[in-house]
Amino acid sequence: MTPIKGLVLAAHGSRLKASNEEVTEFTQVLASSLIDQYKHIVPAFLELAKPSIEDSIDAAVAAGCTDITVVPYFLAAGRHVREDVPEIIEERQKAHPHVTIQATPHLGVSEALKQAVIHLL
Amino acid sequence: MTPIKGLVLAAHGSRLKASNEEVTEFTQVLASSLIDQYKHIVPAFLELAKPSIEDSIDAAVAAGCTDITVVPYFLAAGRHVREDVPEIIEERQKAHPHVTIQATPHLGVSEALKQAVIHLL
């Protein structure tokens, strides 16, 4: 069976609505490039905003995804990347044993990220 | 007089040393591309780690920089980007009226950032 792929962009979340909308907007920009590969592409927030990462994973499962990739949308691997996001994924994997849920590395140090900063200057 | 340029990469900061070291490492990667334009390129942290943004700006001034650019190294414009970093810059600008201190936009939504995420998949 061909896997049906879902992508969850997992951001920190902010008290400011505009900040969370920016993540949602970025998810749409991402979706425009990835629509052929991922059936379901959604934002999610670790705290302070909705939908939560749990809810977005569950929604991807409900939408029929069998293979869900979570992108930790963080610049450095602090506690959120090392502990909080993996714990949520492990818990949702147990809740949905028939689907595959995996995380990519966080953004970290990359040539592309360097270019993103240089473009700001 | 030719301006002497400094760059401060202003990140959030983490309790985890490895996370802060990642920002420092990224600053070095950035410096390898920007060394011809910026005399002084340093990381800085809003909270939980040292050097602070204040300290890194002051160090750039002490190193002779006359034109200091602060890059808010954040993915979305929450309170830190909209209030905390601008307040620090305003305060340091008052303390150093003979130099120019300005901020770029934060990373936000960009083609380069989209590519950085796509490279993770």
PDB file of N, CA and C in Angstrom, chain A residues 24-117:
ATOM      1  N   THR A  24       1.639  29.757  10.533  1.00  0.00           N
ATOM      2  CA  THR A  24       0.595  29.196   9.665  1.00  0.00           C
ATOM      3  C   THR A  24       0.839  29.603   8.217  1.00  0.00           C
ATOM      4  N   GLU A  25       1.209  30.869   8.030  1.00  0.00           N
ATOM      5  CA  GLU A  25       1.500  31.367   6.680  1.00  0.00           C
ATOM      6  C   GLU A  25       2.713  30.626   6.094  1.00  0.00           C
ATOM      7  N   PHE A  26       3.723  30.426   6.931  1.00  0.00           N
ATOM      8  CA  PHE A  26       4.919  29.712   6.452  1.00  0.00           C
ATOM      9  C   PHE A  26       4.559  28.282   6.058  1.00  0.00           C
ATOM     10  N   THR A  27       3.655  27.667   6.814  1.00  0.00           N
ATOM     11  CA  THR A  27       3.213  26.297   6.492  1.00  0.00           C
ATOM     12  C   THR A  27       2.556  26.270   5.116  1.00  0.00           C
ATOM     13  N   GLN A  28       1.807  27.329   4.802  1.00  0.00           N
ATOM     14  CA  GLN A  28       1.156  27.397   3.486  1.00  0.00           C
ATOM     15  C   GLN A  28       2.186  27.567   2.365  1.00  0.00           C
ATOM     16  N   VAL A  29       3.207  28.377   2.633  1.00  0.00           N
ATOM     17  CA  VAL A  29       4.297  28.558   1.657  1.00  0.00           C
ATOM     18  C   VAL A  29       4.991  27.209   1.413  1.00  0.00           C
ATOM     19  N   LEU A  30       5.215  26.496   2.501  1.00  0.00           N
ATOM     20  CA  LEU A  30       5.846  25.179   2.433  1.00  0.00           C
ATOM     21  C   LEU A  30       4.948  24.213   1.650  1.00  0.00           C
ATOM     22  N   ALA A  31       3.664  24.279   1.937  1.00  0.00           N
ATOM     23  CA  ALA A  31       2.705  23.370   1.294  1.00  0.00           C
ATOM     24  C   ALA A  31       2.699  23.562  -0.218  1.00  0.00           C
ATOM     25  N   SER A  32       2.888  24.800  -0.655  1.00  0.00           N
ATOM     26  CA  SER A  32       2.869  25.067  -2.094  1.00  0.00           C
ATOM     27  C   SER A  32       3.987  24.304  -2.814  1.00  0.00           C
ATOM     28  N   SER A  33       5.083  24.017  -2.087  1.00  0.00           N
ATOM     29  CA  SER A  33       6.188  23.266  -2.698  1.00  0.00           C
ATOM     30  C   SER A  33       6.080  21.762  -2.489  1.00  0.00           C
ATOM     31  N   LEU A  34       5.296  21.358  -1.490  1.00  0.00           N
ATOM     32  CA  LEU A  34       5.336  19.949  -1.071  1.00  0.00           C
ATOM     33  C   LEU A  34       4.024  19.217  -1.297  1.00  0.00           C
ATOM     34  N   ILE A  35       3.085  19.891  -1.938  1.00  0.00           N
ATOM     35  CA  ILE A  35       1.736  19.344  -2.080  1.00  0.00           C
ATOM     36  C   ILE A  35       1.721  17.996  -2.822  1.00  0.00           C
ATOM     37  N   ASP A  36       2.694  17.791  -3.708  1.00  0.00           N
ATOM     38  CA  ASP A  36       2.720  16.517  -4.437  1.00  0.00           C
ATOM     39  C   ASP A  36       3.180  15.358  -3.548  1.00  0.00           C
ATOM     40  N   GLN A  37       3.956  15.696  -2.505  1.00  0.00           N
ATOM     41  CA  GLN A  37       4.500  14.636  -1.658  1.00  0.00           C
ATOM     42  C   GLN A  37       3.682  14.384  -0.385  1.00  0.00           C
ATOM     43  N   TYR A  38       3.065  15.456   0.137  1.00  0.00           N
ATOM     44  CA  TYR A  38       2.351  15.326   1.402  1.00  0.00           C
ATOM     45  C   TYR A  38       0.874  15.676   1.210  1.00  0.00           C
ATOM     46  N   LYS A  39       0.019  14.754   1.595  1.00  0.00           N
ATOM     47  CA  LYS A  39      -1.420  14.981   1.431  1.00  0.00           C
ATOM     48  C   LYS A  39      -1.929  16.060   2.385  1.00  0.00           C
ATOM     49  N   HIS A  40      -1.316  16.096   3.558  1.00  0.00           N
ATOM     50  CA  HIS A  40      -1.859  16.881   4.672  1.00  0.00           C
ATOM     51  C   HIS A  40      -0.680  17.630   5.305  1.00  0.00           C
ATOM     52  N   ILE A  41      -0.668  18.949   5.231  1.00  0.00           N
ATOM     53  CA  ILE A  41       0.448  19.742   5.773  1.00  0.00           C
ATOM     54  C   ILE A  41      -0.126  20.797   6.712  1.00  0.00           C
ATOM     55  N   VAL A  42       0.211  20.691   7.990  1.00  0.00           N
ATOM     56  CA  VAL A  42      -0.411  21.575   8.982  1.00  0.00           C
ATOM     57  C   VAL A  42       0.597  22.119   9.988  1.00  0.00           C
ATOM     58  N   PRO A  43       0.317  23.319  10.524  1.00  0.00           N
ATOM     59  CA  PRO A  43       1.137  23.846  11.612  1.00  0.00           C
ATOM     60  C   PRO A  43       0.690  23.240  12.945  1.00  0.00           C
ATOM     61  N   ALA A  44       1.534  23.371  13.952  1.00  0.00           N
ATOM     62  CA  ALA A  44       1.186  22.919  15.302  1.00  0.00           C
ATOM     63  C   ALA A  44       2.061  23.690  16.284  1.00  0.00           C
ATOM     64  N   PHE A  45       1.578  23.802  17.524  1.00  0.00           N
ATOM     65  CA  PHE A  45       2.298  24.610  18.512  1.00  0.00           C
ATOM     66  C   PHE A  45       2.527  23.827  19.801  1.00  0.00           C
ATOM     67  N   LEU A  46       3.745  23.901  20.309  1.00  0.00           N
ATOM     68  CA  LEU A  46       4.088  23.198  21.550  1.00  0.00           C
ATOM     69  C   LEU A  46       3.348  23.812  22.733  1.00  0.00           C
ATOM     70  N   GLU A  47       3.265  25.129  22.758  1.00  0.00           N
ATOM     71  CA  GLU A  47       2.550  25.783  23.858  1.00  0.00           C
ATOM     72  C   GLU A  47       2.024  27.144  23.425  1.00  0.00           C
ATOM     73  N   LEU A  48       1.125  27.691  24.236  1.00  0.00           N
ATOM     74  CA  LEU A  48       0.600  29.056  24.072  1.00  0.00           C
ATOM     75  C   LEU A  48      -0.334  29.251  22.876  1.00  0.00           C
ATOM     76  N   ALA A  49      -0.472  28.254  22.011  1.00  0.00           N
ATOM     77  CA  ALA A  49      -1.347  28.429  20.842  1.00  0.00           C
ATOM     78  C   ALA A  49      -1.923  27.091  20.414  1.00  0.00           C
ATOM     79  N   LYS A  50      -2.933  27.136  19.595  1.00  0.00           N
ATOM     80  CA  LYS A  50      -3.594  25.941  19.063  1.00  0.00           C
ATOM     81  C   LYS A  50      -3.473  25.934  17.554  1.00  0.00           C
ATOM     82  N   PRO A  51      -3.500  24.778  16.862  1.00  0.00           N
ATOM     83  CA  PRO A  51      -3.615  23.430  17.435  1.00  0.00           C
ATOM     84  C   PRO A  51      -2.318  22.963  18.090  1.00  0.00           C
ATOM     85  N   SER A  52      -2.459  22.096  19.074  1.00  0.00           N
ATOM     86  CA  SER A  52      -1.280  21.489  19.702  1.00  0.00           C
ATOM     87  C   SER A  52      -0.647  20.484  18.741  1.00  0.00           C
ATOM     88  N   ILE A  53       0.547  20.047  19.059  1.00  0.00           N
ATOM     89  CA  ILE A  53       1.214  19.020  18.232  1.00  0.00           C
ATOM     90  C   ILE A  53       0.413  17.721  18.288  1.00  0.00           C
ATOM     91  N   GLU A  54      -0.080  17.388  19.485  1.00  0.00           N
ATOM     92  CA  GLU A  54      -0.920  16.185  19.630  1.00  0.00           C
ATOM     93  C   GLU A  54      -2.120  16.266  18.689  1.00  0.00           C
ATOM     94  N   ASP A  55      -2.819  17.393  18.738  1.00  0.00           N
ATOM     95  CA  ASP A  55      -4.044  17.550  17.933  1.00  0.00           C
ATOM     96  C   ASP A  55      -3.732  17.482  16.440  1.00  0.00           C
ATOM     97  N   SER A  56      -2.618  18.078  16.026  1.00  0.00           N
ATOM     98  CA  SER A  56      -2.290  18.068  14.595  1.00  0.00           C
ATOM     99  C   SER A  56      -1.894  16.668  14.125  1.00  0.00           C
ATOM    100  N   ILE A  57      -1.223  15.908  14.984  1.00  0.00           N
ATOM    101  CA  ILE A  57      -0.903  14.514  14.632  1.00  0.00           C
ATOM    102  C   ILE A  57      -2.213  13.717  14.522  1.00  0.00           C
ATOM    103  N   ASP A  58      -3.083  13.890  15.515  1.00  0.00           N
ATOM    104  CA  ASP A  58      -4.358  13.152  15.500  1.00  0.00           C
ATOM    105  C   ASP A  58      -5.189  13.523  14.276  1.00  0.00           C
ATOM    106  N   ALA A  59      -5.159  14.813  13.900  1.00  0.00           N
ATOM    107  CA  ALA A  59      -5.920  15.254  12.718  1.00  0.00           C
ATOM    108  C   ALA A  59      -5.352  14.630  11.446  1.00  0.00           C
ATOM    109  N   ALA A  60      -4.030  14.496  11.389  1.00  0.00           N
ATOM    110  CA  ALA A  60      -3.403  13.868  10.210  1.00  0.00           C
ATOM    111  C   ALA A  60      -3.814  12.395  10.121  1.00  0.00           C
ATOM    112  N   VAL A  61      -3.864  11.737  11.270  1.00  0.00           N
ATOM    113  CA  VAL A  61      -4.305  10.329  11.293  1.00  0.00           C
ATOM    114  C   VAL A  61      -5.769  10.259  10.848  1.00  0.00           C
ATOM    115  N   ALA A  62      -6.596  11.153  11.375  1.00  0.00           N
ATOM    116  CA  ALA A  62      -8.022  11.174  11.019  1.00  0.00           C
ATOM    117  C   ALA A  62      -8.217  11.464   9.528  1.00  0.00           C
ATOM    118  N   ALA A  63      -7.270  12.203   8.937  1.00  0.00           N
ATOM    119  CA  ALA A  63      -7.353  12.522   7.498  1.00  0.00           C
ATOM    120  C   ALA A  63      -6.845  11.366   6.633  1.00  0.00           C
ATOM    121  N   GLY A  64      -6.413  10.287   7.290  1.00  0.00           N
ATOM    122  CA  GLY A  64      -6.007   9.099   6.537  1.00  0.00           C
ATOM    123  C   GLY A  64      -4.513   8.944   6.335  1.00  0.00           C
ATOM    124  N   CYS A  65      -3.710   9.829   6.936  1.00  0.00           N
ATOM    125  CA  CYS A  65      -2.255   9.704   6.762  1.00  0.00           C
ATOM    126  C   CYS A  65      -1.751   8.438   7.469  1.00  0.00           C
ATOM    127  N   THR A  66      -0.816   7.778   6.823  1.00  0.00           N
ATOM    128  CA  THR A  66      -0.237   6.560   7.403  1.00  0.00           C
ATOM    129  C   THR A  66       1.227   6.778   7.767  1.00  0.00           C
ATOM    130  N   ASP A  67       1.756   7.925   7.364  1.00  0.00           N
ATOM    131  CA  ASP A  67       3.186   8.197   7.509  1.00  0.00           C
ATOM    132  C   ASP A  67       3.317   9.695   7.814  1.00  0.00           C
ATOM    133  N   ILE A  68       3.542  10.014   9.084  1.00  0.00           N
ATOM    134  CA  ILE A  68       3.502  11.416   9.510  1.00  0.00           C
ATOM    135  C   ILE A  68       4.900  11.881   9.911  1.00  0.00           C
ATOM    136  N   THR A  69       5.320  12.985   9.310  1.00  0.00           N
ATOM    137  CA  THR A  69       6.626  13.568   9.608  1.00  0.00           C
ATOM    138  C   THR A  69       6.419  14.853  10.413  1.00  0.00           C
ATOM    139  N   VAL A  70       7.078  14.933  11.547  1.00  0.00           N
ATOM    140  CA  VAL A  70       7.005  16.132  12.381  1.00  0.00           C
ATOM    141  C   VAL A  70       8.319  16.903  12.218  1.00  0.00           C
ATOM    142  N   VAL A  71       8.230  18.162  11.805  1.00  0.00           N
ATOM    143  CA  VAL A  71       9.427  19.008  11.680  1.00  0.00           C
ATOM    144  C   VAL A  71       9.502  19.926  12.904  1.00  0.00           C
ATOM    145  N   PRO A  72      10.484  19.726  13.781  1.00  0.00           N
ATOM    146  CA  PRO A  72      10.640  20.645  14.923  1.00  0.00           C
ATOM    147  C   PRO A  72      11.162  21.992  14.399  1.00  0.00           C
ATOM    148  N   TYR A  73      10.250  22.965  14.388  1.00  0.00           N
ATOM    149  CA  TYR A  73      10.547  24.267  13.777  1.00  0.00           C
ATOM    150  C   TYR A  73      11.197  25.169  14.828  1.00  0.00           C
ATOM    151  N   PHE A  74      12.431  24.792  15.178  1.00  0.00           N
ATOM    152  CA  PHE A  74      13.207  25.477  16.213  1.00  0.00           C
ATOM    153  C   PHE A  74      14.623  25.668  15.672  1.00  0.00           C
ATOM    154  N   LEU A  75      15.259  26.756  16.089  1.00  0.00           N
ATOM    155  CA  LEU A  75      16.590  27.073  15.565  1.00  0.00           C
ATOM    156  C   LEU A  75      17.717  26.358  16.291  1.00  0.00           C
ATOM    157  N   ALA A  76      17.467  25.960  17.529  1.00  0.00           N
ATOM    158  CA  ALA A  76      18.521  25.272  18.284  1.00  0.00           C
ATOM    159  C   ALA A  76      17.858  24.206  19.144  1.00  0.00           C
ATOM    160  N   ALA A  77      18.626  23.171  19.460  1.00  0.00           N
ATOM    161  CA  ALA A  77      18.060  22.029  20.168  1.00  0.00           C
ATOM    162  C   ALA A  77      18.156  22.218  21.670  1.00  0.00           C
ATOM    163  N   GLY A  78      17.222  22.976  22.208  1.00  0.00           N
ATOM    164  CA  GLY A  78      17.086  23.102  23.651  1.00  0.00           C
ATOM    165  C   GLY A  78      16.153  22.000  24.155  1.00  0.00           C
ATOM    166  N   ARG A  79      15.634  22.199  25.344  1.00  0.00           N
ATOM    167  CA  ARG A  79      14.765  21.201  25.977  1.00  0.00           C
ATOM    168  C   ARG A  79      13.553  20.865  25.119  1.00  0.00           C
ATOM    169  N   HIS A  80      12.975  21.864  24.440  1.00  0.00           N
ATOM    170  CA  HIS A  80      11.781  21.590  23.634  1.00  0.00           C
ATOM    171  C   HIS A  80      12.073  20.562  22.541  1.00  0.00           C
ATOM    172  N   VAL A  81      13.227  20.726  21.881  1.00  0.00           N
ATOM    173  CA  VAL A  81      13.578  19.817  20.778  1.00  0.00           C
ATOM    174  C   VAL A  81      14.038  18.462  21.305  1.00  0.00           C
ATOM    175  N   ARG A  82      14.787  18.481  22.413  1.00  0.00           N
ATOM    176  CA  ARG A  82      15.370  17.229  22.908  1.00  0.00           C
ATOM    177  C   ARG A  82      14.400  16.398  23.732  1.00  0.00           C
ATOM    178  N   GLU A  83      13.465  17.058  24.409  1.00  0.00           N
ATOM    179  CA  GLU A  83      12.587  16.299  25.320  1.00  0.00           C
ATOM    180  C   GLU A  83      11.103  16.425  24.980  1.00  0.00           C
ATOM    181  N   ASP A  84      10.621  17.669  24.895  1.00  0.00           N
ATOM    182  CA  ASP A  84       9.168  17.867  24.804  1.00  0.00           C
ATOM    183  C   ASP A  84       8.572  17.289  23.520  1.00  0.00           C
ATOM    184  N   VAL A  85       9.152  17.650  22.371  1.00  0.00           N
ATOM    185  CA  VAL A  85       8.599  17.159  21.098  1.00  0.00           C
ATOM    186  C   VAL A  85       8.744  15.633  20.987  1.00  0.00           C
ATOM    187  N   PRO A  86       9.925  15.046  21.294  1.00  0.00           N
ATOM    188  CA  PRO A  86      10.025  13.579  21.242  1.00  0.00           C
ATOM    189  C   PRO A  86       9.022  12.869  22.155  1.00  0.00           C
ATOM    190  N   GLU A  87       8.769  13.438  23.338  1.00  0.00           N
ATOM    191  CA  GLU A  87       7.800  12.805  24.256  1.00  0.00           C
ATOM    192  C   GLU A  87       6.397  12.782  23.652  1.00  0.00           C
ATOM    193  N   ILE A  88       6.026  13.888  23.008  1.00  0.00           N
ATOM    194  CA  ILE A  88       4.698  13.950  22.380  1.00  0.00           C
ATOM    195  C   ILE A  88       4.610  12.924  21.246  1.00  0.00           C
ATOM    196  N   ILE A  89       5.671  12.838  20.448  1.00  0.00           N
ATOM    197  CA  ILE A  89       5.660  11.890  19.326  1.00  0.00           C
ATOM    198  C   ILE A  89       5.583  10.452  19.842  1.00  0.00           C
ATOM    199  N   GLU A  90       6.349  10.166  20.874  1.00  0.00           N
ATOM    200  CA  GLU A  90       6.338   8.808  21.425  1.00  0.00           C
ATOM    201  C   GLU A  90       4.940   8.450  21.936  1.00  0.00           C
ATOM    202  N   GLU A  91       4.317   9.407  22.585  1.00  0.00           N
ATOM    203  CA  GLU A  91       2.981   9.176  23.152  1.00  0.00           C
ATOM    204  C   GLU A  91       1.949   8.968  22.039  1.00  0.00           C
ATOM    205  N   ARG A  92       2.013   9.813  20.993  1.00  0.00           N
ATOM    206  CA  ARG A  92       1.036   9.673  19.889  1.00  0.00           C
ATOM    207  C   ARG A  92       1.308   8.414  19.080  1.00  0.00           C
ATOM    208  N   GLN A  93       2.599   8.011  18.991  1.00  0.00           N
ATOM    209  CA  GLN A  93       2.920   6.754  18.294  1.00  0.00           C
ATOM    210  C   GLN A  93       2.263   5.570  19.004  1.00  0.00           C
ATOM    211  N   LYS A  94       2.283   5.609  20.353  1.00  0.00           N
ATOM    212  CA  LYS A  94       1.629   4.537  21.129  1.00  0.00           C
ATOM    213  C   LYS A  94       0.124   4.556  20.902  1.00  0.00           C
ATOM    214  N   ALA A  95      -0.444   5.765  20.785  1.00  0.00           N
ATOM    215  CA  ALA A  95      -1.898   5.896  20.592  1.00  0.00           C
ATOM    216  C   ALA A  95      -2.320   5.458  19.186  1.00  0.00           C
ATOM    217  N   HIS A  96      -1.392   5.560  18.228  1.00  0.00           N
ATOM    218  CA  HIS A  96      -1.695   5.217  16.829  1.00  0.00           C
ATOM    219  C   HIS A  96      -0.658   4.213  16.312  1.00  0.00           C
ATOM    220  N   PRO A  97      -0.709   2.977  16.807  1.00  0.00           N
ATOM    221  CA  PRO A  97       0.348   2.017  16.445  1.00  0.00           C
ATOM    222  C   PRO A  97       0.344   1.619  14.967  1.00  0.00           C
ATOM    223  N   HIS A  98      -0.751   1.872  14.258  1.00  0.00           N
ATOM    224  CA  HIS A  98      -0.870   1.476  12.842  1.00  0.00           C
ATOM    225  C   HIS A  98      -0.274   2.527  11.891  1.00  0.00           C
ATOM    226  N   VAL A  99       0.149   3.704  12.406  1.00  0.00           N
ATOM    227  CA  VAL A  99       0.780   4.699  11.525  1.00  0.00           C
ATOM    228  C   VAL A  99       2.242   4.886  11.961  1.00  0.00           C
ATOM    229  N   THR A 100       3.029   5.459  11.078  1.00  0.00           N
ATOM    230  CA  THR A 100       4.423   5.754  11.401  1.00  0.00           C
ATOM    231  C   THR A 100       4.545   7.251  11.669  1.00  0.00           C
ATOM    232  N   ILE A 101       5.062   7.596  12.823  1.00  0.00           N
ATOM    233  CA  ILE A 101       5.249   9.019  13.165  1.00  0.00           C
ATOM    234  C   ILE A 101       6.738   9.211  13.442  1.00  0.00           C
ATOM    235  N   GLN A 102       7.344  10.103  12.688  1.00  0.00           N
ATOM    236  CA  GLN A 102       8.780  10.330  12.910  1.00  0.00           C
ATOM    237  C   GLN A 102       9.098  11.825  12.836  1.00  0.00           C
ATOM    238  N   ALA A 103      10.199  12.205  13.466  1.00  0.00           N
ATOM    239  CA  ALA A 103      10.626  13.610  13.453  1.00  0.00           C
ATOM    240  C   ALA A 103      11.862  13.774  12.578  1.00  0.00           C
ATOM    241  N   THR A 104      11.957  14.902  11.900  1.00  0.00           N
ATOM    242  CA  THR A 104      13.190  15.272  11.213  1.00  0.00           C
ATOM    243  C   THR A 104      14.114  15.931  12.251  1.00  0.00           C
ATOM    244  N   PRO A 105      15.379  16.191  11.896  1.00  0.00           N
ATOM    245  CA  PRO A 105      16.173  17.084  12.764  1.00  0.00           C
ATOM    246  C   PRO A 105      15.508  18.472  12.818  1.00  0.00           C
ATOM    247  N   HIS A 106      15.822  19.254  13.828  1.00  0.00           N
ATOM    248  CA  HIS A 106      15.369  20.649  13.859  1.00  0.00           C
ATOM    249  C   HIS A 106      16.190  21.437  12.825  1.00  0.00           C
ATOM    250  N   LEU A 107      15.879  22.708  12.646  1.00  0.00           N
ATOM    251  CA  LEU A 107      16.553  23.489  11.598  1.00  0.00           C
ATOM    252  C   LEU A 107      18.078  23.509  11.723  1.00  0.00           C
ATOM    253  N   GLY A 108      18.544  23.830  12.932  1.00  0.00           N
ATOM    254  CA  GLY A 108      19.979  23.758  13.211  1.00  0.00           C
ATOM    255  C   GLY A 108      20.874  24.560  12.282  1.00  0.00           C
ATOM    256  N   VAL A 109      22.089  24.132  12.180  1.00  0.00           N
ATOM    257  CA  VAL A 109      23.099  24.835  11.379  1.00  0.00           C
ATOM    258  C   VAL A 109      23.092  24.245   9.974  1.00  0.00           C
ATOM    259  N   SER A 110      22.764  25.040   8.991  1.00  0.00           N
ATOM    260  CA  SER A 110      22.775  24.547   7.614  1.00  0.00           C
ATOM    261  C   SER A 110      23.122  25.678   6.656  1.00  0.00           C
ATOM    262  N   GLU A 111      23.569  25.300   5.490  1.00  0.00           N
ATOM    263  CA  GLU A 111      23.896  26.259   4.442  1.00  0.00           C
ATOM    264  C   GLU A 111      22.655  27.088   4.091  1.00  0.00           C
ATOM    265  N   ALA A 112      21.500  26.422   4.013  1.00  0.00           N
ATOM    266  CA  ALA A 112      20.267  27.130   3.641  1.00  0.00           C
ATOM    267  C   ALA A 112      19.882  28.154   4.708  1.00  0.00           C
ATOM    268  N   LEU A 113      20.094  27.793   5.974  1.00  0.00           N
ATOM    269  CA  LEU A 113      19.753  28.732   7.048  1.00  0.00           C
ATOM    270  C   LEU A 113      20.723  29.920   7.019  1.00  0.00           C
ATOM    271  N   LYS A 114      21.964  29.640   6.696  1.00  0.00           N
ATOM    272  CA  LYS A 114      22.944  30.726   6.554  1.00  0.00           C
ATOM    273  C   LYS A 114      22.481  31.694   5.464  1.00  0.00           C
ATOM    274  N   GLN A 115      22.026  31.144   4.350  1.00  0.00           N
ATOM    275  CA  GLN A 115      21.542  32.008   3.264  1.00  0.00           C
ATOM    276  C   GLN A 115      20.326  32.820   3.718  1.00  0.00           C
ATOM    277  N   ALA A 116      19.453  32.198   4.533  1.00  0.00           N
ATOM    278  CA  ALA A 116      18.268  32.914   5.022  1.00  0.00           C
ATOM    279  C   ALA A 116      18.672  34.132   5.844  1.00  0.00           C
ATOM    280  N   VAL A 117      19.722  33.988   6.661  1.00  0.00           N
ATOM    281  CA  VAL A 117      20.196  35.125   7.469  1.00  0.00           C
ATOM    282  C   VAL A 117      20.871  36.167   6.581  1.00  0.00           C
TER     283      VAL A 117
END
